[in-house]
Amino acid sequence: MIGSKKQASLIALAASLASGAAHAQQALPTIEVGATPLRSTSRPSPTVAAAPAVRPAGPAPAPAPAPYISPLVTYQVPASVHVVDSREIANSRKFNLGEALQRTAPGVAINDVGGNPSFPEVDYRGFVASPFAGVPQGLAVFQNGVRINEMWGDTVNWDLIPSVAIDRIAIETGNPLYGLNAIGGAIVLDMKNGFTWQGSELDIRGGSFRRRQGVFQYGRKIADFAIYAAGEASGDSGYRYFSGSQIKRFYGDIGYRAESVEIHANATLGSNHFGASGPSPVELVAVDKSSTYTTPQTYKNQVMMFDLNGVVDVSPTTRLLGDIHYRGYNQARVDGNTTEFECEGGEDFCTTGDGQPTSVPNFFNTGDELIRGPALGAIDRTWTKINTLGFTGQLNNTDKILGFPNRFTVGVNLEHGYTGFKANQELGIINADYTVTGFNYFTNEPAAGIAPVNLNVSNYYFGAYALDALDLTDQLTVTGGLRYNRASVQMYDNVGTALNSTHIFDHINPMGGLTYKITPQIAAFASYSVANRAPTPLELGCSDPNRPCVIDAFLVADPPLKQVTSNTIDMGLRGGFRPAEALPDMLGRLPGTVQWSAGIFRTNVFDDILSIPSQIVGRGYFTNAGNTVRQGVELSMRYADERMWAYMNYTLTDAYFNSQNILGSPNNPAVVAVGSTGVMVNPGATLPSIARHRFKTGVDY
């Protein structure tokens, strides 16, 4: 019974520098990357006729000049950058974004910890963006420049993102513009609009277990205006009892583009319901593969996000960008479980394991030790409601400095989120089919750490950032940046005073790097960057090993946690060529282009926050678990032409603890043998659940 709480989007809207000068025909391809939703052109674009009512071979090309998306061409970014375009996403034929990322993006793996493909845990270089609370979140995720890590636990609701509406995905490391949580990097989703995609598409499918799925998208440009709308819906009964899912999500955009102004208003809506997806004991599955263990297990996720952004060219070299957005998120979770409460034979009242009485009559006392009544269970319920308002202002300038080409970005952003969180536990019985039926008695045992929770949280996140890229020569580009992050978390206990607290975290994150074009087709890069993340309200409310929590359900007053910081070194080579120009014989007949990269990376994380299990079954707590390291090698090669697309990626990730610590591990045989409560973790010990080798290859024709 894994739970997750989501909180509103955080301060981010990573920014961008203007594109560099056009390359000569033989130069490296100018693939752009970035994290801004603000798109514009410096002059009106010519009229482009709408595509016929059939899916084009790829998304319709943007009107010339191309919409402004990215800060730097790939070869000027001094860090690892991987771009997945809409064609690759469509070719993956995946309804869920996580599966599309796993197929196409180097270094990305999907951990199916929830038993439902719509609940993926996306892992990049050993850092994750997960929908489940209790997981250390090390990736920042943006949709049109709006950070969508939920403030309650920094979780990411992949199920609420309409994948058909994504224009491209960029995975980037070492950029200070991305703000909090970019410990392992940022995943940036640029959505389609009527300027970048025109046409219409309808796709309807069906399958086993009553699977039905529908997808549509429509885009059109009308003079200076453009509209785009996309929707996805699916449902199934599931292959296990009580495991059906319902998904409904929509994205729409209205845009206006004039000579020096571009404005977009867009909306994301979603309402999803998921049935039982937790693990079942192997003994139970051996009897019936469709069985589930302790239901109900349901999640209901809803989102309503509105974003208004615009860009104005105030001069040929200066551009102003602005964004204001609102995000509302609701989650309701119901989770049937076993319980540590028990009824003593012959007694009139049930007691906790600590012997504390509770006002539940002993319904199961038969008076005969040989006759056993049904087992006592519990239904945990949580409700999370988040409202967030965010603003970003930014200036981009491309004036030369001492005659050298230069791209400069400076900006600020502010986000305020307000969360209401409630939780309770209802006692009940576990029936023969492992469903839990409540009988309207709610536990209130503060000494045992299980009591109703009614908590409000106010989050203020502020960021100020600057980034500059200076071309010292035609081959050498020097990049430097800085970001200041400040996070304020105020918790208000509506039941008592135990959870009342105020926490403030701030940090300055510098970045520096070089790119050098060795030949027109090969470039080298190297960078050093610092990132941080603040402890979430969920982590701050459950950090005492002596008072463990049913994580994300029942919070207690706890000591404060330290913020997590990291530094990353990233270096390597990348390039591109046309086989027709560089290779002889058969391979030389390929009409497309090849892009490749080879790099090494190392990220040192300080005061990493981990979720630690307690000696009490089903409980845990968060703690600063010392220092950890993720380092490795990343290799990638991709080929693309009008008809064929192929890729081959390999990533080696060496993830380990880098400091000595004692971590709770109550079920570890070594711990049980010596009667200890924890296991000694020494430097060099492997971090669990991180794949060491990741290899993927594929062809689409």
XYZ file of C-alpha atoms in Angstrom:
701
model
C 0.000 0.000 0.000
C 2.227 2.655 -1.313
C 0.966 6.189 -0.917
C 1.672 9.478 -2.516
C 0.770 13.060 -1.812
C 1.243 15.761 -4.332
C 1.766 19.459 -3.842
C 1.685 22.320 -6.163
C 4.303 23.366 -8.630
C 7.448 25.054 -7.329
C 9.466 28.061 -8.330
C 10.752 27.390 -11.675
C 10.289 28.325 -15.206
C 13.781 27.793 -16.320
C 14.927 30.325 -18.753
C 16.780 30.630 -21.921
C 19.397 32.380 -23.903
C 18.881 33.408 -27.482
C 20.113 31.096 -30.212
C 23.553 31.654 -31.661
C 24.444 32.605 -35.181
C 23.572 30.208 -37.969
C 26.127 27.540 -38.681
C 27.636 26.876 -42.052
C 26.268 23.935 -43.986
C 29.068 21.650 -42.880
C 28.813 22.685 -39.213
C 27.238 20.737 -36.385
C 23.423 20.539 -36.462
C 21.684 23.203 -34.377
C 19.436 21.157 -32.146
C 18.087 23.441 -29.438
C 17.292 22.691 -25.819
C 15.707 24.650 -23.039
C 12.932 25.103 -20.547
C 10.907 28.114 -21.491
C 7.277 28.102 -22.599
C 7.740 31.512 -24.129
C 7.975 31.368 -27.890
C 8.303 34.221 -30.317
C 9.694 35.390 -33.603
C 11.336 38.645 -34.479
C 8.969 39.305 -37.377
C 5.626 37.994 -38.625
C 5.765 34.566 -40.157
C 4.330 33.751 -43.570
C 0.927 32.140 -43.764
C 1.050 28.343 -43.712
C -1.902 26.358 -44.993
C -3.459 23.883 -42.593
C -2.501 20.268 -43.091
C -5.132 17.871 -44.398
C -7.260 16.002 -41.890
C -4.751 13.217 -41.639
C -1.715 12.827 -39.432
C 1.311 14.364 -41.191
C 4.512 12.356 -41.407
C 5.774 14.468 -38.530
C 4.624 17.594 -36.753
C 4.141 20.470 -39.170
C 7.275 22.601 -39.294
C 7.139 25.834 -37.367
C 6.696 28.994 -39.429
C 10.012 30.561 -40.326
C 11.782 31.780 -38.329
C 11.321 28.910 -35.874
C 9.551 29.647 -32.584
C 11.826 30.654 -29.773
C 12.219 27.719 -27.416
C 15.726 27.207 -26.239
C 18.613 29.018 -24.654
C 21.508 27.503 -26.540
C 22.166 25.210 -29.417
C 23.163 21.791 -28.164
C 26.804 22.205 -29.022
C 27.084 25.341 -26.895
C 25.652 23.728 -23.743
C 28.560 22.568 -21.529
C 26.663 19.590 -20.094
C 24.789 16.480 -21.119
C 21.653 17.212 -23.122
C 19.262 14.689 -24.650
C 16.352 15.787 -26.827
C 13.363 13.612 -27.767
C 11.069 15.143 -30.401
C 7.383 14.534 -31.067
C 8.158 12.102 -33.880
C 10.122 9.862 -31.537
C 7.386 10.088 -28.906
C 4.760 9.142 -31.504
C 6.905 6.291 -32.851
C 7.185 4.833 -29.355
C 3.410 4.221 -29.523
C 3.167 4.624 -25.770
C 0.104 6.082 -24.083
C 2.097 6.811 -20.935
C 4.912 9.337 -21.004
C 7.185 7.318 -18.722
C 7.264 4.387 -21.143
C 8.055 6.729 -24.054
C 10.951 8.212 -22.074
C 12.341 4.784 -21.245
C 12.331 3.764 -24.908
C 13.931 6.886 -26.341
C 15.995 8.759 -23.745
C 19.545 7.624 -22.843
C 20.138 6.894 -19.171
C 16.414 6.733 -18.367
C 14.861 3.663 -16.758
C 11.365 3.048 -15.425
C 10.843 1.471 -12.009
C 7.394 -0.117 -11.843
C 6.998 0.118 -8.079
C 3.265 0.834 -8.178
C 2.034 -2.029 -10.330
C 0.347 0.346 -12.793
C 2.017 1.655 -15.987
C 0.434 5.063 -15.409
C 2.369 5.343 -12.116
C 5.967 5.157 -13.369
C 9.001 6.107 -11.351
C 11.365 7.752 -13.856
C 15.036 7.159 -13.045
C 17.838 9.144 -14.719
C 21.418 8.420 -13.632
C 20.157 7.081 -10.304
C 17.949 10.092 -9.513
C 14.189 9.739 -9.681
C 10.990 11.667 -10.290
C 8.325 9.495 -8.705
C 4.591 9.796 -7.972
C 5.116 8.025 -4.651
C 5.874 9.705 -1.361
C 8.851 8.412 0.566
C 11.144 8.421 -2.477
C 14.038 10.942 -2.505
C 13.123 13.128 -5.482
C 16.224 14.216 -7.396
C 14.837 15.474 -10.721
C 13.009 18.701 -11.511
C 10.232 18.349 -14.100
C 8.785 21.223 -16.120
C 5.779 21.502 -18.413
C 6.003 24.599 -20.613
C 8.479 26.009 -18.128
C 6.198 25.495 -15.102
C 7.674 23.241 -12.449
C 5.249 20.380 -11.787
C 6.962 18.665 -8.845
C 4.207 18.796 -6.227
C 5.217 20.762 -3.135
C 3.879 18.272 -0.583
C 6.484 15.640 -1.400
C 8.174 16.903 -4.613
C 6.378 14.030 -6.360
C 5.593 14.046 -10.098
C 2.195 12.930 -11.413
C 3.118 11.506 -14.806
C -0.449 10.245 -15.233
C -1.754 13.827 -15.553
C 0.474 14.818 -18.506
C -1.145 14.355 -21.969
C 1.687 12.694 -23.891
C 0.204 13.312 -27.361
C 0.469 17.075 -26.768
C 4.228 17.021 -26.117
C 6.288 18.683 -28.841
C 9.611 17.557 -27.430
C 11.419 16.518 -24.268
C 14.832 17.760 -23.178
C 16.839 16.155 -20.379
C 19.576 18.480 -19.215
C 22.086 18.591 -16.374
C 24.190 21.363 -14.901
C 21.911 24.357 -15.539
C 21.250 26.684 -12.564
C 18.099 28.073 -14.173
C 16.076 25.009 -13.197
C 16.068 25.754 -9.484
C 15.106 23.384 -6.686
C 15.283 19.613 -7.076
C 17.572 19.590 -10.121
C 20.056 17.451 -8.165
C 20.313 14.961 -11.015
C 19.066 17.289 -13.742
C 15.817 18.503 -15.242
C 13.241 16.946 -17.571
C 11.690 19.690 -19.691
C 8.452 19.164 -21.621
C 7.666 21.667 -24.397
C 4.027 21.332 -25.430
C 2.606 21.749 -28.923
C 0.679 24.780 -30.133
C -1.055 25.799 -33.340
C 2.113 27.385 -34.713
C 4.181 24.217 -34.308
C 1.571 21.548 -35.171
C -1.261 21.803 -37.671
C -3.623 19.067 -38.737
C -5.973 16.626 -37.068
C -5.650 13.140 -35.661
C -7.973 10.591 -34.096
C -6.819 7.226 -32.750
C -9.124 4.656 -31.112
C -7.946 1.287 -29.782
C -9.180 -1.609 -27.705
C -7.677 -4.639 -26.020
C -7.968 -7.343 -23.419
C -9.275 -6.778 -19.895
C -11.856 -4.405 -21.408
C -9.134 -1.998 -22.453
C -10.334 1.000 -24.461
C -8.317 4.033 -25.439
C -8.889 7.179 -27.476
C -6.570 10.015 -28.485
C -7.241 13.154 -30.512
C -5.358 16.314 -31.413
C -6.163 19.298 -33.598
C -4.058 22.310 -34.545
C -4.715 25.258 -36.813
C -3.134 28.606 -37.663
C -5.476 31.462 -38.590
C -3.622 34.628 -39.622
C -1.767 35.801 -36.493
C -3.646 33.399 -34.234
C -3.294 29.668 -33.628
C -5.222 27.072 -31.667
C -4.306 23.607 -30.501
C -6.279 21.021 -28.526
C -5.472 17.449 -27.500
C -7.172 14.876 -25.330
C -6.503 11.357 -24.126
C -8.814 8.896 -22.410
C -8.441 5.259 -21.453
C -10.054 2.690 -19.219
C -9.720 -0.965 -18.311
C -10.936 -3.428 -15.724
C -7.397 -4.567 -14.858
C -6.051 -8.100 -14.765
C -6.425 -8.242 -10.967
C -9.513 -7.882 -8.849
C -10.444 -4.267 -8.037
C -7.600 -2.946 -10.250
C -9.468 -1.038 -12.957
C -8.233 2.376 -14.130
C -9.840 5.436 -15.710
C -7.727 8.205 -17.286
C -8.968 11.490 -18.766
C -6.625 14.356 -19.631
C -6.749 17.429 -21.886
C -4.383 20.137 -23.094
C -5.333 23.268 -25.040
C -3.437 26.340 -26.239
C -4.440 29.638 -27.878
C -1.596 31.711 -29.299
C -1.075 35.112 -30.903
C 2.035 36.097 -32.833
C 2.796 39.546 -34.257
C 5.934 41.352 -35.387
C 7.616 41.558 -31.988
C 5.097 40.002 -29.597
C 3.934 36.472 -28.893
C 1.368 35.443 -26.273
C 0.080 31.997 -25.296
C -2.700 30.947 -22.950
C -2.954 27.243 -22.233
C -4.746 24.856 -19.925
C -4.070 21.342 -18.644
C -6.947 19.351 -17.161
C -6.940 15.814 -15.810
C -9.098 13.465 -13.754
C -7.816 9.928 -13.156
C -8.929 7.030 -10.976
C -6.808 3.970 -10.218
C -7.743 0.747 -8.479
C -5.628 -1.753 -6.553
C -2.021 -1.779 -7.720
C 0.015 -2.727 -4.652
C 2.035 -5.947 -4.293
C 0.504 -9.260 -3.203
C 2.230 -12.094 -1.296
C 3.591 -14.795 -3.607
C 1.595 -17.411 -1.690
C -1.618 -15.582 -2.539
C -0.675 -15.104 -6.194
C 0.179 -18.817 -6.456
C -3.452 -19.607 -5.634
C -4.973 -16.929 -7.887
C -2.932 -14.655 -10.159
C -5.748 -12.101 -10.137
C -5.787 -11.767 -6.357
C -5.113 -8.557 -4.468
C -4.050 -8.159 -0.864
C -6.073 -5.883 1.426
C -8.316 -3.666 -0.629
C -9.639 -1.037 -1.199
C -6.552 0.558 -2.732
C -7.647 3.539 -4.779
C -6.154 6.811 -5.946
C -8.032 9.707 -7.467
C -5.869 12.441 -8.997
C -7.203 15.697 -10.419
C -5.396 18.714 -11.844
C -6.416 22.064 -13.265
C -3.521 24.210 -14.514
C -3.720 27.520 -16.386
C -0.702 29.307 -17.815
C -0.402 32.719 -19.493
C 2.971 33.616 -20.951
C 4.311 36.152 -23.377
C 7.429 37.565 -24.919
C 8.230 41.008 -26.316
C 11.225 41.950 -28.452
C 12.040 45.440 -27.197
C 15.025 45.689 -29.542
C 16.828 43.447 -32.028
C 19.013 42.180 -29.162
C 16.768 42.392 -26.095
C 13.770 40.272 -25.246
C 11.454 40.370 -22.225
C 9.586 37.263 -21.121
C 6.859 36.855 -18.538
C 4.708 34.051 -17.171
C 1.940 33.715 -14.636
C 0.295 30.412 -13.828
C -2.138 28.738 -11.474
C -2.123 25.045 -10.612
C -4.765 23.286 -8.569
C -4.211 19.674 -7.568
C -6.349 17.249 -5.571
C -5.680 13.691 -4.515
C -7.878 11.315 -2.531
C -6.392 7.998 -1.451
C -8.047 5.017 0.237
C -5.828 2.145 1.383
C -6.989 -1.020 3.130
C -4.325 -2.541 5.383
C -3.558 -4.861 8.203
C -3.132 -3.099 11.533
C -1.055 -3.337 14.693
C -4.204 -2.898 16.779
C -5.471 -6.139 18.270
C -8.249 -7.438 20.493
C -7.261 -9.348 23.595
C -9.238 -12.547 24.212
C -11.934 -12.109 26.855
C -11.524 -8.321 26.930
C -14.245 -5.843 26.140
C -11.913 -3.394 24.436
C -9.212 -3.515 21.797
C -5.730 -2.241 22.622
C -2.756 -1.056 20.648
C 0.532 -2.889 20.697
C 1.623 -0.419 23.393
C -1.304 -1.470 25.584
C -3.162 1.805 25.094
C -6.948 1.248 25.147
C -9.137 2.426 22.303
C -12.915 2.739 22.295
C -13.584 -0.159 19.931
C -15.701 -2.997 21.382
C -14.247 -6.474 21.025
C -16.512 -7.652 18.231
C -14.370 -10.729 17.701
C -14.223 -12.219 21.201
C -16.013 -15.563 20.916
C -15.173 -16.794 24.386
C -13.607 -19.882 22.833
C -9.873 -19.928 22.181
C -10.402 -22.561 19.458
C -12.666 -20.296 17.443
C -11.018 -17.382 15.663
C -12.976 -14.443 14.324
C -11.941 -12.366 11.303
C -8.662 -10.469 11.486
C -8.688 -6.828 12.472
C -7.754 -4.434 9.675
C -7.775 -0.737 8.943
C -8.642 1.666 6.152
C -6.237 4.604 5.827
C -7.593 7.667 4.042
C -5.746 10.795 2.971
C -6.860 13.943 1.181
C -4.433 16.427 -0.346
C -5.547 19.724 -1.869
C -3.022 22.182 -3.279
C -3.360 25.615 -4.859
C -0.326 27.320 -6.344
C 0.210 30.674 -8.009
C 3.515 31.421 -9.731
C 5.179 34.264 -11.616
C 8.380 34.587 -13.630
C 10.001 37.599 -15.261
C 13.061 37.332 -17.457
C 15.311 39.350 -19.756
C 17.435 37.947 -22.588
C 20.128 39.979 -24.301
C 22.490 39.178 -27.189
C 24.604 42.356 -27.333
C 28.278 41.734 -27.989
C 30.785 42.218 -25.187
C 34.097 43.726 -26.342
C 33.235 42.498 -29.816
C 32.584 38.902 -28.714
C 29.180 37.270 -29.366
C 27.350 36.895 -26.052
C 24.037 35.561 -24.766
C 22.878 36.755 -21.365
C 19.802 35.807 -19.323
C 18.642 37.177 -15.980
C 15.361 36.534 -14.228
C 13.364 36.016 -11.055
C 10.503 33.729 -10.139
C 8.196 33.396 -7.175
C 5.745 30.649 -6.278
C 3.310 30.448 -3.412
C 1.582 27.173 -2.656
C -1.086 26.456 -0.076
C -1.785 22.847 0.901
C -4.549 21.291 2.919
C -3.786 17.748 4.080
C -6.060 15.444 6.073
C -5.682 11.818 7.138
C -7.485 9.324 9.338
C -7.653 5.592 9.998
C -10.855 3.587 10.353
C -10.715 0.194 12.041
C -12.478 -2.732 10.410
C -12.272 -6.412 9.568
C -10.381 -8.238 6.828
C -12.833 -10.427 4.950
C -12.104 -13.771 3.322
C -11.472 -12.060 -0.050
C -8.992 -9.676 1.644
C -11.263 -6.666 1.373
C -11.369 -4.490 4.469
C -14.768 -3.412 5.779
C -14.785 -0.512 8.228
C -17.182 -0.181 11.156
C -16.972 3.571 11.727
C -14.451 3.546 14.584
C -11.499 5.869 13.965
C -8.184 5.471 15.764
C -6.874 8.318 17.871
C -3.661 7.099 19.480
C -1.078 9.930 19.436
C 1.282 7.856 21.604
C 1.304 5.166 18.911
C 1.733 7.736 16.132
C -1.710 7.093 14.648
C -4.165 9.933 15.035
C -6.244 12.093 12.700
C -4.229 14.765 10.897
C -5.518 18.122 9.711
C -2.635 20.223 8.470
C -2.250 23.362 6.377
C 1.067 24.223 4.750
C 2.160 27.484 3.169
C 5.160 27.349 0.820
C 7.000 30.371 -0.567
C 9.731 29.688 -3.105
C 11.846 32.484 -4.564
C 14.606 32.237 -7.128
C 16.866 34.763 -8.852
C 19.168 33.587 -11.606
C 21.607 34.683 -14.292
C 23.351 32.787 -17.078
C 25.874 34.023 -19.627
C 27.517 32.342 -22.628
C 30.424 34.162 -24.274
C 31.988 33.033 -27.571
C 35.684 33.806 -27.135
C 36.431 32.289 -30.546
C 34.477 30.517 -33.259
C 35.349 27.290 -31.446
C 35.403 28.187 -27.742
C 32.355 29.166 -25.667
C 32.585 29.970 -21.952
C 29.392 29.665 -19.882
C 28.790 30.810 -16.328
C 25.676 31.053 -14.211
C 24.343 31.573 -10.721
C 21.037 31.000 -8.966
C 19.848 31.946 -5.495
C 17.095 29.734 -4.036
C 15.051 30.519 -0.943
C 12.368 28.177 0.353
C 10.031 28.927 3.251
C 7.786 26.162 4.625
C 5.211 27.050 7.297
C 3.106 24.271 8.828
C -0.134 24.913 10.751
C -1.637 22.128 12.867
C -5.445 22.336 12.937
C -5.768 19.562 15.556
C -3.198 20.625 18.139
C 0.156 22.394 18.129
C 2.617 19.526 17.628
C 3.065 20.120 13.894
C 3.304 23.914 14.032
C 6.676 24.941 12.638
C 8.491 27.275 10.263
C 11.484 26.242 8.173
C 13.621 28.432 5.910
C 16.264 27.130 3.506
C 18.421 29.136 1.133
C 21.367 28.346 -1.095
C 23.483 29.845 -3.881
C 24.115 27.512 -6.811
C 26.942 28.453 -9.208
C 27.691 26.858 -12.560
C 30.593 27.103 -15.003
C 31.545 25.309 -18.176
C 33.320 25.257 -21.521
C 32.483 23.949 -24.970
C 35.113 23.632 -27.681
C 34.431 22.758 -31.301
C 37.329 20.457 -32.201
C 36.156 20.106 -35.807
C 32.978 21.284 -37.545
C 31.489 17.879 -36.638
C 32.888 17.239 -33.128
C 32.640 19.291 -29.932
C 33.964 18.768 -26.411
C 32.241 19.997 -23.255
C 32.942 20.158 -19.527
C 31.029 21.734 -16.651
C 30.753 22.018 -12.888
C 27.441 22.861 -11.222
C 25.803 23.009 -7.793
C 22.148 22.250 -6.995
C 19.949 21.901 -3.916
C 16.548 20.797 -2.736
C 14.691 21.758 0.419
C 13.052 19.132 2.644
C 9.365 18.822 1.831
C 6.538 19.271 4.366
C 6.043 15.497 4.278
C 9.698 14.870 5.158
C 9.765 17.581 7.826
C 6.691 16.048 9.485
C 8.173 12.570 9.781
C 11.869 12.652 10.664
C 12.116 11.175 14.183
C 13.257 7.509 14.348
C 11.738 7.272 17.833
C 8.332 8.306 16.480
C 8.039 6.694 13.042
C 5.064 7.426 10.800
C 2.792 5.568 8.492
C 4.536 7.606 5.806
C 2.463 10.427 4.300
C -0.547 9.538 6.405
C 0.140 10.262 10.076
C 2.635 12.981 10.872
C 4.187 13.764 14.236
C 6.336 16.555 15.638
C 9.894 15.907 14.526
C 13.376 17.420 14.526
C 14.284 19.503 11.454
C 16.113 18.105 8.440
C 19.008 19.661 6.556
C 18.563 20.652 2.931
C 20.180 18.438 0.294
C 22.985 19.889 -1.836
C 25.002 18.452 -4.689
C 27.819 19.214 -7.077
C 28.108 17.668 -10.520
C 30.988 17.285 -12.954
C 29.925 16.509 -16.516
C 32.270 16.171 -19.496
C 32.422 14.468 -22.841
C 32.309 14.642 -26.623
C 29.402 14.907 -29.037
C 28.985 15.271 -32.752
C 26.997 14.646 -35.860
C 27.522 13.716 -39.501
C 25.751 12.658 -42.662
C 26.556 9.072 -43.701
C 26.286 10.095 -47.357
C 29.249 12.437 -46.850
C 31.333 10.495 -44.332
C 30.848 6.783 -45.029
C 31.484 4.709 -48.160
C 29.586 1.846 -49.761
C 26.210 0.748 -48.377
C 26.136 2.921 -45.239
C 26.976 5.929 -47.355
C 23.634 5.567 -49.101
C 21.713 6.459 -45.953
C 20.176 9.897 -46.574
C 19.730 11.003 -42.958
C 21.963 12.245 -40.152
C 23.729 10.574 -37.237
C 24.124 12.201 -33.833
C 26.314 10.721 -31.133
C 27.640 11.566 -27.687
C 30.029 10.032 -25.173
C 30.461 11.394 -21.676
C 31.309 10.772 -18.055
C 29.582 12.228 -15.012
C 29.870 12.364 -11.235
C 27.350 13.833 -8.798
C 28.230 14.152 -5.107
C 25.149 14.528 -2.901
C 25.494 15.897 0.626
C 22.989 15.253 3.452
C 20.917 13.040 1.160
C 17.419 12.411 2.549
C 16.286 8.782 2.538
C 13.179 6.982 3.760
C 14.156 4.474 6.470
C 11.948 1.585 7.666
C 11.106 1.370 11.364
C 11.058 -1.646 13.667
C 7.288 -1.190 13.716
C 5.898 -2.873 10.605
C 4.448 -0.399 8.122
C 6.181 2.605 9.694
C 9.163 4.648 8.643
C 10.854 8.012 8.906
C 13.008 10.377 6.857
C 16.588 11.154 7.763
C 19.679 12.864 6.414
C 21.628 9.721 5.527
C 25.026 11.274 4.901
C 26.692 11.635 1.519
C 26.069 9.621 -1.641
C 27.597 9.457 -5.121
C 26.278 8.671 -8.607
C 28.932 8.448 -11.292
C 29.271 6.714 -14.605
C 29.535 6.671 -18.376
C 26.886 7.578 -20.943
C 27.027 6.620 -24.651
C 24.413 7.458 -27.261
C 23.983 7.205 -31.038
C 20.906 8.059 -33.109
C 20.098 7.989 -36.816
C 17.116 9.687 -38.447
C 15.789 10.362 -41.923
C 12.317 10.857 -43.365
C 11.476 7.141 -43.224
C 13.700 5.526 -40.600
C 14.759 6.234 -37.043
C 17.226 4.106 -35.059
C 19.006 4.462 -31.736
C 21.478 2.715 -29.431
C 22.209 3.869 -25.873
C 24.270 2.559 -22.977
C 24.681 3.959 -19.467
C 26.871 2.669 -16.637
C 25.805 4.044 -13.241
C 27.921 3.438 -10.148
C 25.836 4.579 -7.155
C 27.116 4.249 -3.591
C 27.192 5.728 -0.097
C 30.147 8.020 0.542
C 30.003 8.361 4.331
C 29.571 6.105 7.341
C 26.121 5.915 8.873
C 23.804 3.622 10.823
C 20.511 3.145 9.014
C 17.457 1.347 10.323
C 16.990 -2.076 8.750
C 14.828 -4.123 11.128
C 14.365 -7.106 8.785
C 18.010 -7.447 7.769
C 19.235 -10.921 8.903
C 22.558 -9.476 10.065
C 20.747 -6.948 12.243
C 18.397 -9.545 13.710
C 21.316 -11.881 14.528
C 23.094 -9.335 16.726
C 19.959 -7.787 18.179
C 20.719 -4.357 16.744
C 18.202 -1.842 15.383
C 20.267 -0.735 12.395
C 22.971 -1.696 9.967
C 26.334 0.031 9.655
C 26.716 1.496 6.171
C 30.316 2.160 5.165
C 31.632 4.338 2.327
C 31.473 2.393 -0.918
C 28.303 0.462 -0.028
C 26.010 0.228 -3.041
C 22.870 2.348 -3.143
C 19.937 -0.057 -3.618
C 17.446 -0.139 -6.495
C 19.674 1.632 -9.035
C 20.506 -0.377 -12.153
C 24.238 -0.484 -12.871
C 23.907 -1.220 -16.603
C 21.268 0.186 -18.950
C 21.302 -0.716 -22.640
C 18.582 -0.004 -25.163
C 18.365 -0.134 -28.947
C 15.614 0.025 -31.525
C 14.625 0.747 -35.118
C 11.462 2.302 -36.501
C 10.844 2.241 -40.260
